[in-house]
Short mmCIF file of C-alpha atoms in Angstrom, two decimals:
data_model
loop_
_atom_site.label_atom_id
_atom_site.label_comp_id
_atom_site.label_asym_id
_atom_site.label_seq_id
_atom_site.Cartn_x
_atom_site.Cartn_y
_atom_site.Cartn_z
CA UNK A 1313 69.46 -17.83 62.17
CA UNK A 1314 71.10 -20.50 60.03
CA UNK A 1315 70.86 -24.27 60.05
CA UNK A 1316 73.73 -26.60 59.16
CA UNK A 1317 73.23 -30.18 58.07
CA UNK A 1318 75.65 -32.22 60.14
CA UNK A 1319 74.97 -35.72 58.91
CA UNK A 1320 73.42 -37.30 55.82
CA UNK A 1321 72.44 -40.50 57.61
CA UNK A 1322 71.06 -39.42 60.98
CA UNK A 1323 68.42 -36.91 59.80
CA UNK A 1324 69.91 -34.46 62.28
CA UNK A 1325 70.28 -30.70 61.92
CA UNK A 1326 72.19 -28.21 64.05
CA UNK A 1327 71.34 -24.54 64.41
CA UNK A 1328 73.80 -21.76 64.99
CA UNK A 1329 72.53 -21.34 68.56
CA UNK A 1330 73.25 -25.02 69.36
CA UNK A 1331 69.61 -26.07 69.20
CA UNK A 1332 69.38 -29.56 67.72
CA UNK A 1333 66.53 -30.62 65.46
CA UNK A 1334 65.88 -34.33 64.89
CA UNK A 1335 63.68 -35.32 61.99
CA UNK A 1336 61.84 -38.59 61.58
CA UNK A 1337 61.82 -40.23 58.15
CA UNK A 1338 58.70 -41.05 56.17
CA UNK A 1339 56.91 -37.76 56.75
CA UNK A 1340 54.06 -36.71 54.47
CA UNK A 1341 53.50 -33.18 53.26
CA UNK A 1342 50.27 -31.38 52.51
CA UNK A 1343 49.93 -27.97 50.89
CA UNK A 1344 47.27 -25.51 51.97
CA UNK A 1345 46.75 -22.01 50.66
CA UNK A 1346 48.05 -19.28 52.95
CA UNK A 1347 45.38 -16.56 52.93
CA UNK A 1348 47.70 -13.95 54.43
CA UNK A 1349 47.82 -10.88 52.13
CA UNK A 1350 45.25 -12.47 49.82
CA UNK A 1351 41.72 -11.53 48.78
CA UNK A 1352 38.91 -12.80 46.54
CA UNK A 1353 39.17 -16.36 47.90
CA UNK A 1354 42.93 -16.29 47.48
CA UNK A 1355 42.91 -15.41 43.78
CA UNK A 1356 44.75 -12.10 44.19
CA UNK A 1357 47.58 -10.74 46.30
CA UNK A 1358 46.35 -7.77 48.37
CA UNK A 1359 48.36 -5.63 50.80
CA UNK A 1360 46.17 -3.85 53.34
CA UNK A 1361 48.38 -0.81 53.83
CA UNK A 1362 46.57 2.53 54.06
CA UNK A 1363 49.51 4.51 52.66
CA UNK A 1364 49.80 2.16 49.70
CA UNK A 1365 46.05 2.25 49.03
CA UNK A 1366 46.10 6.07 48.99
CA UNK A 1367 49.04 6.05 46.55
CA UNK A 1368 47.26 3.55 44.29
CA UNK A 1369 44.07 5.64 44.18
CA UNK A 1370 46.14 8.77 43.52
CA UNK A 1371 47.93 7.00 40.65
CA UNK A 1372 44.63 6.04 39.05
CA UNK A 1373 43.23 9.57 39.46
CA UNK A 1374 46.31 11.09 37.82
CA UNK A 1375 46.01 8.70 34.86
CA UNK A 1376 42.30 9.54 34.53
CA UNK A 1377 43.05 13.27 34.72
CA UNK A 1378 45.63 13.02 31.94
CA UNK A 1379 43.08 11.12 29.82
CA UNK A 1380 40.39 13.75 30.50
CA UNK A 1381 42.57 16.72 29.51
CA UNK A 1382 44.16 14.97 26.53
CA UNK A 1383 40.83 13.87 25.06
CA UNK A 1384 38.36 16.62 26.01
CA UNK A 1385 40.66 19.66 25.96
CA UNK A 1386 43.19 18.78 23.23
CA UNK A 1387 42.24 15.94 20.87
CA UNK A 1388 38.43 15.88 20.50
CA UNK A 1389 38.08 19.66 19.83
CA UNK A 1390 40.71 19.31 17.08
CA UNK A 1391 39.07 16.38 15.31
CA UNK A 1392 37.21 18.59 12.83
CA UNK A 1393 40.30 20.52 11.68
CA UNK A 1394 43.08 17.98 12.26
CA UNK A 1395 41.35 14.63 11.87
CA UNK A 1396 44.36 12.40 11.25
CA UNK A 1397 46.39 14.01 14.04
CA UNK A 1398 43.50 13.73 16.49
CA UNK A 1399 42.56 10.11 15.69
CA UNK A 1400 46.16 8.86 15.65
CA UNK A 1401 47.05 10.46 18.97
CA UNK A 1402 43.76 9.39 20.55
CA UNK A 1403 44.42 5.75 19.68
CA UNK A 1404 48.06 6.00 20.80
CA UNK A 1405 47.14 7.68 24.09
CA UNK A 1406 44.40 5.16 24.83
CA UNK A 1407 46.75 2.24 24.10
CA UNK A 1408 49.55 3.61 26.32
CA UNK A 1409 47.22 4.49 29.21
CA UNK A 1410 45.54 1.07 29.04
CA UNK A 1411 48.87 -0.78 29.04
CA UNK A 1412 50.11 1.36 31.93
CA UNK A 1413 46.92 0.74 33.93
CA UNK A 1414 46.98 -3.03 33.33
CA UNK A 1415 50.69 -3.21 34.21
CA UNK A 1416 49.95 -1.33 37.43
CA UNK A 1417 47.09 -3.69 38.35
CA UNK A 1418 49.20 -6.77 37.66
CA UNK A 1419 52.12 -5.43 39.70
CA UNK A 1420 49.78 -4.72 42.60
CA UNK A 1421 47.77 -7.97 42.56
CA UNK A 1422 50.59 -10.43 41.78
CA UNK A 1423 52.36 -12.29 44.57
CA UNK A 1424 55.88 -10.81 44.33
CA UNK A 1425 57.48 -14.08 45.42
CA UNK A 1426 56.44 -14.50 49.05
CA UNK A 1427 58.02 -17.36 50.95
CA UNK A 1428 55.47 -19.44 52.93
CA UNK A 1429 55.25 -18.32 56.54
CA UNK A 1430 56.28 -20.70 59.30
CA UNK A 1431 57.82 -23.27 56.98
CA UNK A 1432 61.07 -23.47 58.99
CA UNK A 1433 59.94 -26.78 60.50
CA UNK A 1434 61.71 -30.09 60.95
CA UNK A 1435 59.57 -31.59 58.19
CA UNK A 1436 60.48 -28.95 55.65
CA UNK A 1437 64.16 -29.03 56.52
CA UNK A 1438 64.13 -32.81 56.07
CA UNK A 1439 62.33 -32.42 52.77
CA UNK A 1440 65.03 -30.11 51.40
CA UNK A 1441 67.56 -32.98 51.23
CA UNK A 1442 70.51 -30.91 52.44
CA UNK A 1443 74.05 -31.97 51.76
CA UNK A 1444 76.54 -32.30 54.59
CA UNK A 1445 77.75 -28.87 55.73
CA UNK A 1446 75.08 -27.02 53.74
CA UNK A 1447 73.68 -23.95 55.52
CA UNK A 1448 70.15 -22.58 55.31
CA UNK A 1449 68.79 -19.42 56.87
CA UNK A 1450 65.65 -18.79 58.90
CA UNK A 1451 63.82 -15.46 59.10
CA UNK A 1452 63.13 -14.70 62.76
CA UNK A 1453 60.24 -12.36 61.86
CA UNK A 1454 58.07 -14.73 59.80
CA UNK A 1455 59.66 -18.06 60.82
CA UNK A 1456 60.37 -18.96 57.19
CA UNK A 1457 63.16 -20.81 55.46
CA UNK A 1458 64.89 -17.88 53.80
CA UNK A 1459 65.93 -18.64 50.22
CA UNK A 1460 69.03 -17.14 48.70
CA UNK A 1461 68.53 -13.45 47.82
CA UNK A 1462 65.26 -13.21 49.79
CA UNK A 1463 64.60 -10.29 52.15
CA UNK A 1464 61.90 -9.57 54.69
CA UNK A 1465 59.44 -6.74 53.95
CA UNK A 1466 58.03 -5.06 57.03
CA UNK A 1467 54.97 -3.81 55.10
CA UNK A 1468 54.05 -7.12 53.46
CA UNK A 1469 55.21 -8.96 56.61
CA UNK A 1470 56.70 -11.68 54.44
CA UNK A 1471 60.06 -12.71 53.05
CA UNK A 1472 60.14 -12.04 49.31
CA UNK A 1473 62.40 -13.78 46.82
CA UNK A 1474 64.69 -11.40 44.89
CA UNK A 1475 63.04 -8.44 46.61
CA UNK A 1476 64.04 -5.20 44.92
CA UNK A 1477 62.05 -2.74 47.04
CA UNK A 1478 58.58 -2.05 48.39
CA UNK A 1479 56.81 0.53 46.23
CA UNK A 1480 53.82 2.36 47.77
CA UNK A 1481 52.68 3.50 44.29
CA UNK A 1482 51.80 -0.13 43.47
CA UNK A 1483 51.12 -1.07 47.11
CA UNK A 1484 53.35 -4.11 46.82
CA UNK A 1485 56.89 -5.36 46.85
CA UNK A 1486 58.76 -5.65 43.57
CA UNK A 1487 60.16 -9.16 43.51
CA UNK A 1488 60.79 -12.24 41.43
CA UNK A 1489 57.20 -12.74 40.24
CA UNK A 1490 56.14 -9.18 39.39
CA UNK A 1491 59.30 -7.31 38.39
CA UNK A 1492 58.35 -7.61 34.72
CA UNK A 1493 55.00 -5.88 35.35
CA UNK A 1494 56.67 -3.12 37.38
CA UNK A 1495 59.22 -2.48 34.62
CA UNK A 1496 56.40 -2.29 32.07
CA UNK A 1497 54.44 0.06 34.34
CA UNK A 1498 57.35 2.51 34.64
CA UNK A 1499 58.05 2.23 30.91
CA UNK A 1500 54.48 2.91 29.78
CA UNK A 1501 53.97 5.73 32.29
CA UNK A 1502 57.22 7.37 31.11
CA UNK A 1503 56.17 7.14 27.43
CA UNK A 1504 52.65 8.29 28.27
CA UNK A 1505 54.03 11.27 30.21
CA UNK A 1506 56.26 12.32 27.32
CA UNK A 1507 53.33 11.97 24.93
CA UNK A 1508 51.13 14.12 27.20
CA UNK A 1509 53.86 16.76 27.48
CA UNK A 1510 54.18 16.94 23.69
CA UNK A 1511 50.39 17.30 23.32
CA UNK A 1512 50.34 20.12 25.89
CA UNK A 1513 53.14 22.01 24.14
CA UNK A 1514 51.49 21.63 20.72
CA UNK A 1515 48.16 22.77 22.16
CA UNK A 1516 49.72 25.89 23.67
CA UNK A 1517 51.38 26.71 20.35
CA UNK A 1518 48.07 26.20 18.52
CA UNK A 1519 46.15 28.40 20.96
CA UNK A 1520 48.75 31.18 20.85
CA UNK A 1521 48.56 31.35 17.06
CA UNK A 1522 44.75 31.39 17.04
CA UNK A 1523 41.86 32.53 19.20
CA UNK A 1524 41.86 30.84 22.63
CA UNK A 1525 38.09 30.50 22.45
CA UNK A 1526 38.41 28.42 19.30
CA UNK A 1527 41.11 25.99 20.46
CA UNK A 1528 39.10 24.51 23.33
CA UNK A 1529 35.52 23.99 24.41
CA UNK A 1530 36.43 25.38 27.83
CA UNK A 1531 37.03 29.02 28.74
CA UNK A 1532 40.58 30.35 28.19
CA UNK A 1533 41.42 30.54 31.94
CA UNK A 1534 40.14 26.99 32.53
CA UNK A 1535 42.02 25.73 29.48
CA UNK A 1536 45.28 27.30 30.67
CA UNK A 1537 44.93 25.85 34.18
CA UNK A 1538 44.10 22.35 32.88
CA UNK A 1539 47.02 22.38 30.44
CA UNK A 1540 49.49 23.76 32.96
CA UNK A 1541 48.59 21.12 35.55
CA UNK A 1542 48.83 18.33 32.97
CA UNK A 1543 52.17 19.68 31.76
CA UNK A 1544 53.53 19.77 35.31
CA UNK A 1545 52.22 16.27 36.03
CA UNK A 1546 53.63 14.90 32.77
CA UNK A 1547 57.07 16.47 33.31
CA UNK A 1548 57.27 15.26 36.92
CA UNK A 1549 56.28 11.68 36.19
CA UNK A 1550 58.33 11.51 33.00
CA UNK A 1551 61.45 12.26 35.04
CA UNK A 1552 60.46 10.02 37.98
CA UNK A 1553 59.42 6.94 35.99
CA UNK A 1554 62.35 7.25 33.57
CA UNK A 1555 64.73 7.13 36.53
CA UNK A 1556 62.85 4.17 38.01
CA UNK A 1557 62.86 2.37 34.66
CA UNK A 1558 66.60 3.00 34.33
CA UNK A 1559 67.38 1.65 37.81
CA UNK A 1560 65.30 -1.46 37.14
CA UNK A 1561 67.07 -2.11 33.83
CA UNK A 1562 70.43 -1.61 35.53
CA UNK A 1563 69.45 -4.06 38.29
CA UNK A 1564 68.46 -6.68 35.74
CA UNK A 1565 71.57 -5.99 33.65
CA UNK A 1566 73.84 -6.52 36.68
CA UNK A 1567 71.71 -9.33 38.17
CA UNK A 1568 71.59 -7.41 41.44
CA UNK A 1569 68.43 -6.13 43.13
CA UNK A 1570 68.05 -2.63 44.50
CA UNK A 1571 68.21 -3.80 48.11
CA UNK A 1572 71.35 -5.81 47.38
CA UNK A 1573 72.97 -2.71 45.90
CA UNK A 1574 71.87 -0.61 48.87
CA UNK A 1575 73.22 -3.08 51.43
CA UNK A 1576 76.34 -3.71 49.30
CA UNK A 1577 75.84 -7.43 49.85
CA UNK A 1578 78.55 -9.76 48.69
CA UNK A 1579 77.25 -11.90 45.83
CA UNK A 1580 76.91 -15.43 47.21
CA UNK A 1581 74.92 -16.46 44.15
CA UNK A 1582 76.24 -17.26 40.70
CA UNK A 1583 75.54 -14.18 38.59
CA UNK A 1584 73.70 -14.79 35.34
CA UNK A 1585 74.96 -13.37 32.09
CA UNK A 1586 73.23 -10.16 31.12
CA UNK A 1587 71.09 -11.79 28.46
CA UNK A 1588 70.08 -14.67 30.76
CA UNK A 1589 69.24 -12.16 33.47
CA UNK A 1590 66.75 -10.51 31.11
CA UNK A 1591 65.41 -13.95 30.18
CA UNK A 1592 64.81 -14.69 33.87
CA UNK A 1593 62.57 -11.61 34.15
CA UNK A 1594 60.89 -11.39 30.73
CA UNK A 1595 61.41 -14.82 29.13
CA UNK A 1596 62.79 -15.40 25.65
CA UNK A 1597 62.79 -12.25 23.54
CA UNK A 1598 59.51 -11.70 21.72
CA UNK A 1599 56.67 -9.19 21.52
CA UNK A 1600 55.49 -10.66 24.82
CA UNK A 1601 58.26 -8.76 26.59
CA UNK A 1602 56.03 -5.68 26.22
CA UNK A 1603 52.79 -7.40 27.20
CA UNK A 1604 51.41 -7.17 30.76
CA UNK A 1605 49.11 -10.09 29.93
CA UNK A 1606 51.88 -12.74 29.89
CA UNK A 1607 53.49 -14.03 33.07
CA UNK A 1608 57.25 -14.10 33.67
CA UNK A 1609 59.02 -17.49 33.63
CA UNK A 1610 58.97 -19.29 36.99
CA UNK A 1611 61.11 -22.37 36.43
CA UNK A 1612 62.38 -22.23 40.01
CA UNK A 1613 59.01 -23.46 41.28
CA UNK A 1614 59.70 -26.91 39.90
CA UNK A 1615 63.00 -27.16 41.72
CA UNK A 1616 62.17 -25.53 45.06
CA UNK A 1617 58.42 -25.96 45.53
CA UNK A 1618 58.68 -25.81 49.32
CA UNK A 1619 59.85 -22.17 49.08
CA UNK A 1620 56.79 -21.03 47.13
CA UNK A 1621 53.45 -20.06 48.58
CA UNK A 1622 50.49 -21.89 47.13
#
């Protein structure tokens, strides 16, 4: 549904189904926290989807498994004979896995850009200060004023600004507020997977050229099974996350979300330049681009506060 402002002086709005809305001047506005999809007294964004929760737990278990095999089967047994190699790769692996885990947590627990539910009221429409002939859209599913480039997610049950897609592996939508964390998650998992694959290959080479009993604290059959499973996991997720990372970078490069590409939507927004599009997601270029501890820029909140959940 869309609303068209018919007059600047009469505080009158007309909907596309000929339903008139009259707004009285001098209205006050209060802001209360919407606890929908929130937990821990509203501090974190939480989606209660059983499929997403299973995928999240599986993701954590796979990361923990890769750490177990890399440390206890490959790196720690080699510390006496290849100290520098073992220490360097242990530190690198721990850093990559920690950054991947933190990026995953931040993607999952960050509000992706949910539009407040039920804000398509006369008061809010009046507050927007529409120009004559300006059209706004209303989501029929969550009764929200639908900002430009927002889409409704059936899992989150909310409209999400610049929604790219809903990812069960992070149990959340990827949108305006958490796209940076999702990009970092795919990047660090891809690098971690390649690193694990290299360690597995080197370990196999080392064991072939020496006694299998000496290259691991576990029995040869157990060592082979653990390495094979880690190699398969690393190869699979290296391919998967590299593709996901590439599609995200392409979406940012073209200033077009995945759902906009899928629906082949005509661009009604003014496309940013490629560099400004990256700035909108990561901020000005610095080492903080690679940090999951820093938040993405959210300048739009100052301009359109009524479209942002508290």
